[in-house]
Amino acid sequence: MNRYFLLMIAVVPIMPLIAQQQESQKVTLGGSIQTDVLIPEEDAAIGTGKYDSYFLSNTYLDLRLNSQYVLAGARLELLNDPLPGFEPDFAGAGFAHLYVTGQCKWGSITLGDVYEQFGTGFILRNYEERSLGIDNSLRGGRVVLNPLKGIKIKGVAGIQRCYFNYNKHNSYGFDFSKGNVWGTDLELEVSQWFDQMILKDWNLTLGASFVSKYEPEETILESPLFAYNLPERVGACDFRINLRKGDWRFLGEYAYKANDPSADNGYIYKPGNALLVSGSYSKKGMSALLQAKRSDNMSFRSQRTRRGIAAYINHLPAFSMTHTYALPAMYPYATQPDGEWAFQGEFGYLFKRKTPLGGKYGTRVKINASYICSLDKKPSDIPAEGYTSPFFKLGDDTYYTDINCIVDKKITSRFSLIAMYMFQKYNQKVIEGHGVNGDMINSHIGVIDVKYNCSQQVSMRAEAQFLGTRQDKGNWIYGLYEVSLFSSLMFSISDMYNSGVTNTHYYQGAVAYSYLAHRLQLSYGRTRAGFNCSGGVCRYVPATKGVQLSYNFNF
């Protein structure tokens, strides 16, 4: 680990000089540094004990070289003593991402580690989400071709990253005989072929994809006397249509996956499928969205025995609002890969200025609602398939539902207010795998967020939140106050208090300073145990207490 830190110390100060020199040659060098450090303390009140190290950190150094015809990049990751919740699988250090791309007007070719997504990601989505510890890139290559107007063809192949080990034989991720993933995608922009469609503001895009994974045969016992006959190759296909006319947009997508026995589905031989239908309308001052999704047995991993959030080839988006406030985000929804029906609707409206509801500055209102439930599953006549599920029939079990309303109002030229109410039903048994005082948590949540601009250089913001429930740990209260000075310095204090069971305070004090492309934040306090989620993927994060230091630099 020390040699990597020495490399960073040597390289970072000269990055801006190199970038300036290369810019004159139409070659630019850029990148970023991100490091998050925790100096932990023991705290019996929240269940934290001794750590193996007094200094825990996640550090990333990204480098990007750009020119007209060649792109290249590398990422150094230092997670020898990772932050709580990232151990033990995430631990490691090294250049986890390397690539070089050659490009011209008709396409590009990439060798190395690649990220790619076909459609909404039903059968392929390779991406990085550091807050969750997700990086399922493919180490191999990618080809993108634009042979004719309105036609785009993609092809990818490689071994999927799973933390710092691509396979058990340490072949740097290039031994395709130990497992691989490949896929191809075709996208047709039909409206590009017809001038009348463009003149009448029609846009039609059609797409089709195919992805296959290969895993060597392995012995997994069904019973002491019988072993599963596992397929070495599993394929999946996807078809989609995207239509836009003026302010209206429609999206439809269907995916099918061949039988894929795995730890996720209990090693059944049932095919999987997913359907998404979405319609939206948007114009100045008003927007509306209505969408539905059905997925059944669509867990698709490059390692059939893997559990948790690693080794996913695909991604199933969650049809629930992503909340940024602390208490509305306390019970986030995680997509259930074994199957679900999901519905979401949203309506936003801007009441114009100088109207009874708009007032002097106008008023924004947004209403969002989600409902997610089980499939109607019945035991199959063929035991190996596990179950049957009529396509258009909903199950009886509610997984998650919420309805929330947000009002954003500017009161005066310096004072603004955001108010939010949310009702939520959260099936803790299904989503987290356990339940306390009943599996369903019903909660009412209120948020008030006020901001006051004292001057162009000074502003203040305060939050007050309340979550009321009779289940789980009962009621929660949250308060935050922050002051911003000169657009570069910010002070904040906050406290989250559980008044139902633990009567514990989760307090935080922080100071952050920004200068040009640098940002440094120092904080101290407690964080509660819970789930960190993004896009329906969740990772459990244990409670911590101590000093936290974060530094970000973009160059």
Coordinates of C-alpha atoms in Angstrom, one line a residue:
M1 CA 0.0 0.0 0.0
N2 CA 2.9 2.4 0.8
R3 CA 4.3 2.2 -2.7
Y4 CA 0.9 3.2 -4.2
F5 CA 0.7 6.2 -1.9
L6 CA 4.2 7.2 -2.9
L7 CA 3.2 7.0 -6.5
M8 CA 0.2 9.3 -5.9
I9 CA 2.3 11.8 -4.0
A10 CA 4.8 11.9 -6.9
V11 CA 2.2 12.1 -9.7
V12 CA -0.5 14.4 -8.3
P13 CA 1.4 17.7 -8.0
I14 CA 2.6 17.6 -11.7
M15 CA -0.8 16.7 -13.2
P16 CA -1.9 20.2 -14.0
L17 CA 1.5 21.0 -15.6
I18 CA 1.3 17.9 -17.8
A19 CA -2.3 18.8 -18.8
Q20 CA -1.3 22.3 -19.8
Q21 CA 1.6 21.0 -21.9
Q22 CA -0.5 18.4 -23.6
E23 CA -3.3 20.9 -24.3
S24 CA -1.1 22.8 -26.7
Q25 CA -0.7 19.5 -28.7
K26 CA -4.5 18.8 -28.7
V27 CA -3.9 16.1 -26.2
T28 CA -5.4 16.6 -22.7
L29 CA -4.7 14.8 -19.5
G30 CA -7.4 14.9 -16.8
G31 CA -8.6 12.9 -13.9
S32 CA -9.7 13.0 -10.3
I33 CA -8.7 12.0 -6.8
Q34 CA -11.2 10.8 -4.2
T35 CA -10.3 9.7 -0.7
D36 CA -12.6 9.0 2.2
V37 CA -11.0 8.3 5.6
L38 CA -12.4 7.2 8.9
I39 CA -10.5 7.2 12.2
P40 CA -12.9 5.0 14.2
E41 CA -13.8 5.0 17.8
E42 CA -15.4 2.3 19.9
D43 CA -18.9 3.1 21.0
A44 CA -21.0 0.6 22.9
A45 CA -24.2 2.7 22.4
I46 CA -24.3 1.8 18.7
G47 CA -22.5 -1.5 18.8
T48 CA -19.1 -0.6 17.3
G49 CA -16.0 -2.4 18.6
K50 CA -12.4 -2.6 17.8
Y51 CA -11.1 -2.4 14.3
D52 CA -8.0 -4.1 12.7
S53 CA -6.6 -0.7 11.8
Y54 CA -6.7 2.8 13.3
F55 CA -7.0 4.3 9.9
L56 CA -9.6 3.1 7.4
S57 CA -9.8 4.5 3.9
N58 CA -11.1 4.2 0.4
T59 CA -9.0 6.0 -2.2
Y60 CA -9.3 6.3 -5.9
L61 CA -7.0 8.0 -8.5
D62 CA -8.5 8.3 -12.0
L63 CA -6.4 9.3 -15.0
R64 CA -7.8 10.1 -18.5
L65 CA -5.9 10.9 -21.7
N66 CA -7.9 12.4 -24.5
S67 CA -7.0 13.1 -28.1
Q68 CA -8.8 13.2 -31.4
Y69 CA -8.3 9.6 -32.2
V70 CA -7.1 7.9 -29.0
L71 CA -8.6 7.8 -25.5
A72 CA -6.9 6.0 -22.6
G73 CA -7.5 5.8 -18.9
A74 CA -6.5 4.1 -15.7
R75 CA -7.8 3.9 -12.1
L76 CA -5.7 3.1 -9.1
E77 CA -7.8 1.8 -6.1
L78 CA -6.4 1.7 -2.5
L79 CA -8.7 -0.3 -0.3
N80 CA -6.3 -2.3 1.9
D81 CA -8.1 -1.2 5.0
P82 CA -11.5 -0.2 3.6
L83 CA -14.3 1.7 5.3
P84 CA -16.8 -0.3 7.4
G85 CA -19.2 -2.2 5.2
F86 CA -16.7 -2.7 2.4
E87 CA -14.7 -5.5 4.1
P88 CA -13.7 -8.3 3.6
D89 CA -14.4 -8.7 -0.2
F90 CA -13.6 -5.2 -1.2
A91 CA -10.2 -5.2 0.5
G92 CA -7.2 -4.8 -2.0
A93 CA -5.2 -2.4 -4.0
G94 CA -4.0 -2.0 -7.5
F95 CA -4.9 -0.7 -11.0
A96 CA -8.4 -2.1 -11.3
H97 CA -9.3 -0.3 -14.4
L98 CA -7.2 0.2 -17.6
Y99 CA -8.3 0.9 -21.1
V100 CA -7.3 2.3 -24.5
T101 CA -9.8 3.4 -27.2
G102 CA -9.2 4.2 -30.8
Q103 CA -12.0 6.2 -32.5
C104 CA -13.0 7.6 -35.8
K105 CA -16.2 8.9 -37.5
W106 CA -17.5 5.3 -38.2
G107 CA -16.9 3.9 -34.7
S108 CA -14.5 2.9 -32.0
I109 CA -12.6 0.0 -30.6
T110 CA -11.7 -0.4 -26.9
L111 CA -9.2 -2.8 -25.3
G112 CA -9.1 -3.3 -21.6
D113 CA -11.9 -2.7 -19.0
V114 CA -15.2 -1.4 -20.4
Y115 CA -18.5 -0.2 -19.1
E116 CA -21.6 -0.8 -21.3
Q117 CA -25.4 -0.8 -21.1
F118 CA -27.9 -2.2 -23.5
G119 CA -31.3 -0.5 -23.3
T120 CA -32.4 0.0 -19.7
G121 CA -30.0 -2.7 -18.6
F122 CA -32.4 -5.7 -18.4
I123 CA -29.8 -8.0 -19.7
L124 CA -26.5 -6.0 -19.6
R125 CA -25.4 -3.1 -17.5
N126 CA -21.7 -2.7 -16.5
Y127 CA -21.2 0.4 -14.3
E128 CA -19.4 1.7 -11.2
E129 CA -21.1 3.0 -8.1
R130 CA -18.4 3.6 -5.4
S131 CA -20.8 4.4 -2.6
L132 CA -22.1 0.8 -2.9
G133 CA -18.8 -0.8 -3.8
I134 CA -20.1 -1.8 -7.3
D135 CA -17.8 -2.2 -10.2
N136 CA -18.9 -5.0 -12.6
S137 CA -16.8 -3.9 -15.6
L138 CA -15.8 -6.4 -18.3
R139 CA -12.1 -6.9 -18.9
G140 CA -11.8 -7.6 -22.6
G141 CA -13.0 -5.3 -25.3
R142 CA -15.7 -3.4 -27.0
V143 CA -16.5 -2.4 -30.6
V144 CA -19.0 0.3 -31.6
L145 CA -19.8 0.8 -35.3
N146 CA -21.9 3.4 -37.1
P147 CA -21.9 1.9 -40.6
L148 CA -24.8 3.8 -42.0
K149 CA -27.0 6.8 -41.0
G150 CA -29.2 5.9 -38.1
I151 CA -27.6 2.5 -37.4
K152 CA -25.4 1.7 -34.3
I153 CA -23.9 -1.7 -33.6
K154 CA -22.2 -2.6 -30.4
G155 CA -20.2 -5.7 -29.3
V156 CA -18.6 -6.5 -26.0
A157 CA -16.8 -9.4 -24.5
G158 CA -14.7 -10.0 -21.4
I159 CA -14.5 -11.4 -17.9
Q160 CA -16.5 -9.6 -15.4
R161 CA -14.8 -7.9 -12.4
C162 CA -15.7 -9.2 -9.0
Y163 CA -13.9 -7.1 -6.4
F164 CA -10.1 -7.6 -6.9
N165 CA -10.3 -11.2 -8.1
Y166 CA -11.3 -11.9 -11.7
N167 CA -10.9 -15.7 -11.2
K168 CA -9.3 -18.1 -8.9
H169 CA -6.2 -18.6 -11.1
N170 CA -5.0 -14.9 -10.9
S171 CA -4.5 -14.6 -14.7
Y172 CA -5.2 -10.8 -14.6
G173 CA -8.7 -11.3 -16.0
F174 CA -7.8 -12.6 -19.4
D175 CA -8.3 -16.3 -19.1
F176 CA -11.7 -16.6 -20.8
S177 CA -11.8 -20.4 -20.3
K178 CA -12.6 -19.7 -16.6
G179 CA -15.8 -17.8 -17.5
N180 CA -16.8 -14.9 -19.7
V181 CA -19.6 -12.6 -20.8
W182 CA -20.3 -11.4 -24.4
G183 CA -23.1 -9.5 -26.1
T184 CA -24.2 -7.5 -29.1
D185 CA -26.7 -4.7 -29.5
L186 CA -28.3 -3.2 -32.6
E187 CA -30.0 0.2 -32.4
L188 CA -32.0 1.8 -35.3
E189 CA -32.9 5.5 -35.3
V190 CA -35.8 5.1 -37.8
S191 CA -36.7 8.7 -37.9
Q192 CA -33.2 9.5 -39.3
W193 CA -34.3 7.8 -42.6
F194 CA -37.5 9.8 -43.2
D195 CA -37.4 13.6 -43.4
Q196 CA -41.1 13.9 -42.9
M197 CA -40.8 12.3 -39.4
I198 CA -38.2 14.9 -38.4
L199 CA -40.3 17.8 -39.8
K200 CA -43.3 16.6 -37.8
D201 CA -41.2 16.1 -34.7
W202 CA -41.4 12.3 -34.6
N203 CA -38.6 10.3 -33.2
L204 CA -38.6 6.5 -33.3
T205 CA -35.8 4.2 -32.1
L206 CA -35.8 0.4 -32.2
G207 CA -33.3 -1.8 -30.4
A208 CA -32.4 -5.5 -30.0
S209 CA -29.7 -7.1 -27.8
F210 CA -28.3 -10.5 -27.1
V211 CA -26.0 -11.4 -24.1
S212 CA -24.5 -14.8 -23.2
K213 CA -22.5 -15.9 -20.2
Y214 CA -20.2 -18.9 -19.9
E215 CA -19.3 -20.7 -16.7
P216 CA -17.3 -23.9 -16.4
E217 CA -19.1 -26.9 -15.1
E218 CA -19.0 -27.3 -11.3
T219 CA -20.5 -29.8 -8.8
I220 CA -23.3 -28.5 -6.7
L221 CA -25.2 -31.1 -4.8
E222 CA -29.0 -31.2 -4.8
S223 CA -28.8 -34.0 -2.1
P224 CA -26.1 -36.3 -0.8
L225 CA -26.8 -38.6 -3.8
F226 CA -27.6 -36.2 -6.6
A227 CA -25.9 -33.2 -8.2
Y228 CA -27.4 -30.5 -10.4
N229 CA -26.8 -30.7 -14.2
L230 CA -25.9 -27.0 -14.6
P231 CA -25.9 -25.3 -18.0
E232 CA -22.4 -23.8 -18.9
R233 CA -23.9 -21.2 -21.3
V234 CA -26.9 -19.1 -20.6
G235 CA -28.3 -16.6 -23.1
A236 CA -30.7 -13.6 -22.8
C237 CA -32.3 -11.3 -25.4
D238 CA -33.9 -7.9 -25.3
F239 CA -36.2 -5.9 -27.6
R240 CA -37.2 -2.3 -27.1
I241 CA -39.0 0.7 -28.7
N242 CA -38.6 4.3 -27.9
L243 CA -41.1 6.7 -29.5
R244 CA -41.3 10.5 -29.0
K245 CA -43.8 12.9 -30.5
G246 CA -43.5 16.5 -29.4
D247 CA -43.9 16.6 -25.6
W248 CA -45.0 12.9 -25.4
R249 CA -42.7 9.9 -25.0
F250 CA -43.3 6.2 -24.9
L251 CA -40.9 3.4 -24.0
G252 CA -41.5 -0.3 -24.2
E253 CA -39.0 -3.0 -23.5
Y254 CA -39.1 -6.8 -23.1
A255 CA -36.3 -9.2 -22.1
Y256 CA -36.1 -13.0 -21.9
K257 CA -33.5 -15.1 -20.2
A258 CA -33.0 -18.9 -20.6
N259 CA -33.1 -21.2 -17.6
D260 CA -30.3 -20.2 -15.3
P261 CA -30.1 -22.3 -12.0
S262 CA -28.3 -20.2 -9.4
A263 CA -28.1 -19.5 -5.7
D264 CA -30.5 -16.6 -6.2
N265 CA -33.4 -18.8 -7.4
G266 CA -32.7 -22.0 -5.5
Y267 CA -31.2 -23.7 -8.6
I268 CA -34.5 -24.0 -10.5
Y269 CA -34.7 -24.4 -14.3
K270 CA -37.3 -21.8 -15.0
P271 CA -36.7 -19.1 -17.7
G272 CA -36.8 -15.5 -16.7
N273 CA -38.5 -12.4 -18.3
A274 CA -39.0 -8.7 -17.7
L275 CA -41.4 -6.2 -19.3
L276 CA -41.3 -2.4 -18.9
V277 CA -43.8 0.1 -20.2
S278 CA -43.4 3.8 -19.6
G279 CA -45.2 6.9 -20.8
S280 CA -44.5 10.5 -20.1
Y281 CA -45.5 14.1 -21.0
S282 CA -43.4 17.1 -20.4
K283 CA -43.7 20.8 -21.2
K284 CA -42.7 24.0 -19.5
G285 CA -44.4 24.2 -16.1
M286 CA -45.9 20.6 -16.2
S287 CA -44.8 17.0 -16.3
A288 CA -46.4 13.6 -15.9
L289 CA -45.0 10.1 -15.8
L290 CA -46.7 6.7 -15.6
Q291 CA -44.8 3.4 -15.8
A292 CA -45.1 -0.3 -15.0
K293 CA -42.6 -3.1 -14.8
R294 CA -42.9 -6.9 -14.3
S295 CA -39.9 -9.0 -13.7
D296 CA -39.7 -12.8 -13.0
N297 CA -36.6 -14.8 -12.2
M298 CA -34.3 -12.2 -13.8
S299 CA -31.3 -12.5 -11.6
F300 CA -28.4 -12.7 -14.1
R301 CA -24.9 -13.2 -12.7
S302 CA -21.5 -14.2 -14.1
Q303 CA -21.1 -16.5 -11.0
R304 CA -24.0 -18.7 -10.2
T305 CA -23.1 -19.3 -6.6
R306 CA -22.5 -15.6 -5.8
R307 CA -24.9 -13.7 -3.4
G308 CA -25.1 -10.1 -2.4
I309 CA -24.5 -7.2 -4.9
A310 CA -21.5 -8.6 -6.8
A311 CA -21.2 -10.3 -10.2
Y312 CA -24.5 -9.0 -11.6
I313 CA -24.5 -8.8 -15.4
N314 CA -27.8 -7.0 -15.6
H315 CA -29.7 -4.3 -13.7
L316 CA -33.4 -4.1 -12.8
P317 CA -34.3 -0.5 -12.1
A318 CA -36.4 0.2 -9.0
F319 CA -39.8 2.0 -9.6
S320 CA -39.6 4.1 -6.4
M321 CA -38.5 7.6 -5.9
T322 CA -34.9 8.2 -4.8
H323 CA -35.0 10.4 -1.7
T324 CA -32.1 12.7 -0.6
Y325 CA -33.5 13.6 2.8
A326 CA -32.3 11.4 5.7
L327 CA -35.6 10.1 7.1
P328 CA -37.5 9.5 3.8
A329 CA -34.4 7.5 2.7
M330 CA -34.3 5.4 5.9
Y331 CA -36.3 2.6 4.4
P332 CA -35.2 2.4 0.7
Y333 CA -36.5 -0.2 -1.6
A334 CA -34.2 -2.9 -3.1
T335 CA -35.4 -4.6 -6.3
Q336 CA -36.3 -8.2 -5.8
P337 CA -34.6 -10.2 -8.6
D338 CA -36.8 -13.3 -8.1
G339 CA -39.8 -11.3 -9.3
E340 CA -42.1 -8.4 -8.7
W341 CA -44.8 -6.1 -10.2
A342 CA -43.9 -2.4 -9.9
F343 CA -45.9 0.7 -10.7
Q344 CA -44.9 4.4 -10.4
G345 CA -46.6 7.6 -11.3
E346 CA -45.5 11.2 -10.9
F347 CA -47.1 14.6 -11.6
G348 CA -45.3 18.0 -11.4
Y349 CA -46.8 21.4 -11.9
L350 CA -45.6 25.0 -11.6
F351 CA -48.2 27.5 -10.4
K352 CA -47.2 30.6 -12.3
R353 CA -46.2 33.9 -10.7
K354 CA -48.9 36.4 -9.6
T355 CA -51.6 33.7 -9.4
P356 CA -53.5 32.8 -6.1
L357 CA -51.4 29.6 -5.6
G358 CA -48.3 30.9 -7.3
G359 CA -47.9 34.1 -5.3
K360 CA -45.2 36.5 -6.2
Y361 CA -42.5 34.0 -7.2
G362 CA -44.4 30.9 -8.3
T363 CA -44.9 27.5 -6.6
R364 CA -43.7 24.1 -7.7
V365 CA -45.6 21.0 -6.6
K366 CA -44.7 17.4 -7.3
I367 CA -46.6 14.2 -6.3
N368 CA -45.1 10.8 -6.7
A369 CA -46.5 7.4 -5.9
S370 CA -45.1 3.8 -6.1
Y371 CA -46.6 0.4 -5.5
I372 CA -44.6 -2.8 -5.7
C373 CA -45.9 -6.3 -5.0
S374 CA -45.2 -10.0 -5.5
L375 CA -46.1 -12.2 -8.5
D376 CA -48.9 -14.7 -8.2
K377 CA -46.8 -17.8 -7.8
K378 CA -48.1 -21.4 -7.8
P379 CA -46.1 -24.6 -7.5
S380 CA -45.2 -26.0 -10.9
D381 CA -46.2 -29.4 -12.2
I382 CA -42.6 -29.7 -13.3
P383 CA -40.6 -29.7 -10.0
A384 CA -37.4 -28.5 -11.7
E385 CA -39.1 -25.3 -12.8
G386 CA -40.1 -24.4 -9.2
Y387 CA -43.2 -22.4 -9.8
T388 CA -45.6 -20.8 -12.4
S389 CA -46.7 -17.2 -12.4
P390 CA -49.6 -16.0 -14.7
F391 CA -48.2 -13.0 -16.5
F392 CA -50.9 -10.4 -15.9
K393 CA -51.9 -11.5 -12.4
L394 CA -50.6 -9.6 -9.3
G395 CA -49.6 -11.4 -6.1
D396 CA -51.1 -10.8 -2.7
D397 CA -48.0 -9.6 -0.9
T398 CA -47.1 -5.9 -0.9
Y399 CA -43.4 -5.3 -1.0
Y400 CA -43.3 -1.5 -0.9
T401 CA -45.6 1.5 -1.4
D402 CA -45.3 5.2 -0.9
I403 CA -47.0 8.4 -1.8
N404 CA -45.3 11.7 -1.3
C405 CA -46.0 15.3 -2.0
I406 CA -43.3 18.1 -2.3
V407 CA -44.0 21.8 -2.3
D408 CA -41.2 24.1 -3.3
K409 CA -42.0 27.8 -2.6
K410 CA -39.9 31.0 -2.8
I411 CA -41.4 33.2 -0.1
T412 CA -39.3 36.3 -0.6
S413 CA -36.3 37.2 -2.7
R414 CA -34.0 35.8 0.1
F415 CA -36.2 33.2 1.8
S416 CA -37.4 29.8 0.3
L417 CA -39.1 26.7 1.7
I418 CA -39.5 23.1 0.7
A419 CA -42.2 21.0 2.5
M420 CA -42.7 17.3 2.0
Y421 CA -45.1 14.7 3.3
M422 CA -44.7 11.0 2.7
F423 CA -46.6 7.8 3.6
Q424 CA -44.7 4.6 3.3
K425 CA -45.3 0.8 3.6
Y426 CA -42.1 -1.2 3.8
N427 CA -42.0 -5.0 3.9
Q428 CA -38.9 -5.5 6.0
K429 CA -39.1 -9.3 5.9
V430 CA -38.9 -9.3 2.0
I431 CA -36.5 -6.4 1.5
E432 CA -34.1 -7.0 4.4
G433 CA -34.7 -10.6 5.2
H434 CA -35.9 -10.0 8.7
G435 CA -38.7 -8.4 10.6
V436 CA -39.2 -6.8 14.0
N437 CA -42.7 -6.4 15.6
G438 CA -44.2 -7.5 12.3
D439 CA -42.9 -7.6 8.8
M440 CA -44.6 -4.5 7.4
I441 CA -43.4 -1.0 8.6
N442 CA -46.0 1.8 8.1
S443 CA -44.6 5.3 8.5
H444 CA -45.6 8.9 8.2
I445 CA -42.8 11.3 7.3
G446 CA -42.7 15.1 7.3
V447 CA -39.9 17.3 6.1
I448 CA -39.4 21.1 6.3
D449 CA -36.3 22.6 4.5
V450 CA -35.8 26.3 4.7
K451 CA -33.1 28.5 3.2
Y452 CA -32.2 32.1 3.8
N453 CA -29.7 34.1 1.7
C454 CA -28.3 36.8 4.0
S455 CA -26.2 38.2 1.2
Q456 CA -24.5 37.1 -2.0
Q457 CA -21.7 35.7 0.2
V458 CA -23.6 34.2 3.2
S459 CA -26.6 31.7 3.2
M460 CA -28.1 29.5 5.9
R461 CA -30.2 26.4 5.6
A462 CA -32.1 24.3 8.2
E463 CA -34.0 21.0 8.0
A464 CA -36.5 19.5 10.4
Q465 CA -37.7 15.9 9.8
F466 CA -40.0 13.5 11.6
L467 CA -40.7 9.8 11.0
G468 CA -43.5 8.2 12.9
T469 CA -44.1 4.5 13.1
R470 CA -45.2 1.9 15.6
Q471 CA -42.9 -0.8 14.0
D472 CA -39.2 -1.5 13.9
K473 CA -37.4 1.1 16.1
G474 CA -40.3 3.5 16.4
N475 CA -40.2 7.3 15.9
W476 CA -37.2 9.3 14.6
I477 CA -36.4 13.0 14.7
Y478 CA -33.8 14.7 12.6
G479 CA -32.5 18.3 12.5
L480 CA -29.8 20.0 10.5
Y481 CA -28.4 23.5 10.4
E482 CA -25.7 24.7 7.9
V483 CA -24.0 27.9 7.0
S484 CA -22.3 28.7 3.7
L485 CA -19.7 31.5 3.5
F486 CA -18.2 33.0 0.4
S487 CA -19.2 30.0 -1.8
S488 CA -16.3 28.1 -0.5
L489 CA -16.7 27.4 3.3
M490 CA -19.6 25.5 4.9
F491 CA -20.3 24.5 8.5
S492 CA -23.0 22.1 9.5
I493 CA -24.4 20.3 12.6
S494 CA -27.0 17.6 12.6
D495 CA -28.6 15.1 14.9
M496 CA -30.8 12.0 14.2
Y497 CA -32.6 10.8 17.4
N498 CA -34.4 7.5 17.9
S499 CA -37.2 8.0 20.4
G500 CA -38.8 4.6 20.0
V501 CA -36.4 2.0 21.2
T502 CA -32.8 3.0 21.6
N503 CA -33.2 6.7 22.5
T504 CA -29.8 7.2 20.8
H505 CA -28.5 10.4 19.2
Y506 CA -26.6 10.1 15.9
Y507 CA -24.9 13.5 15.8
Q508 CA -22.6 15.0 13.2
G509 CA -20.5 18.1 13.0
A510 CA -18.7 19.0 9.8
V511 CA -16.7 21.7 8.0
A512 CA -16.1 21.7 4.3
Y513 CA -13.9 24.0 2.2
S514 CA -13.8 24.3 -1.6
Y515 CA -11.1 26.0 -3.6
L516 CA -11.1 25.8 -7.4
A517 CA -11.2 22.0 -8.2
H518 CA -10.4 21.0 -4.6
R519 CA -12.9 20.0 -1.9
L520 CA -12.0 19.0 1.7
Q521 CA -14.4 18.0 4.4
L522 CA -13.7 17.1 8.0
S523 CA -16.4 15.8 10.3
Y524 CA -17.0 14.0 13.6
G525 CA -19.9 12.0 14.9
R526 CA -22.0 8.9 14.8
T527 CA -23.7 7.2 11.8
R528 CA -26.5 4.7 12.3
A529 CA -26.5 1.2 10.8
G530 CA -28.7 0.9 7.7
F531 CA -28.9 0.4 4.0
N532 CA -27.2 2.6 1.4
C533 CA -29.1 2.3 -1.9
S534 CA -28.9 3.5 -5.5
G535 CA -31.2 2.5 -8.3
G536 CA -32.8 -0.3 -6.4
V537 CA -29.4 -1.9 -5.4
C538 CA -28.7 -1.7 -1.6
R539 CA -25.7 -2.4 0.6
Y540 CA -25.8 -2.8 4.3
V541 CA -23.5 -0.2 6.2
P542 CA -22.7 -0.8 9.9
A543 CA -22.9 1.9 12.5
T544 CA -19.7 3.9 13.0
K545 CA -18.3 6.6 15.2
G546 CA -15.1 8.7 14.7
V547 CA -13.4 11.3 12.7
Q548 CA -14.1 11.4 8.9
L549 CA -12.0 13.1 6.3
S550 CA -13.0 13.4 2.6
Y551 CA -10.9 15.0 -0.2
N552 CA -11.8 15.4 -3.8
F553 CA -9.8 16.9 -6.6
N554 CA -10.7 17.1 -10.3
F555 CA -8.0 18.2 -12.8

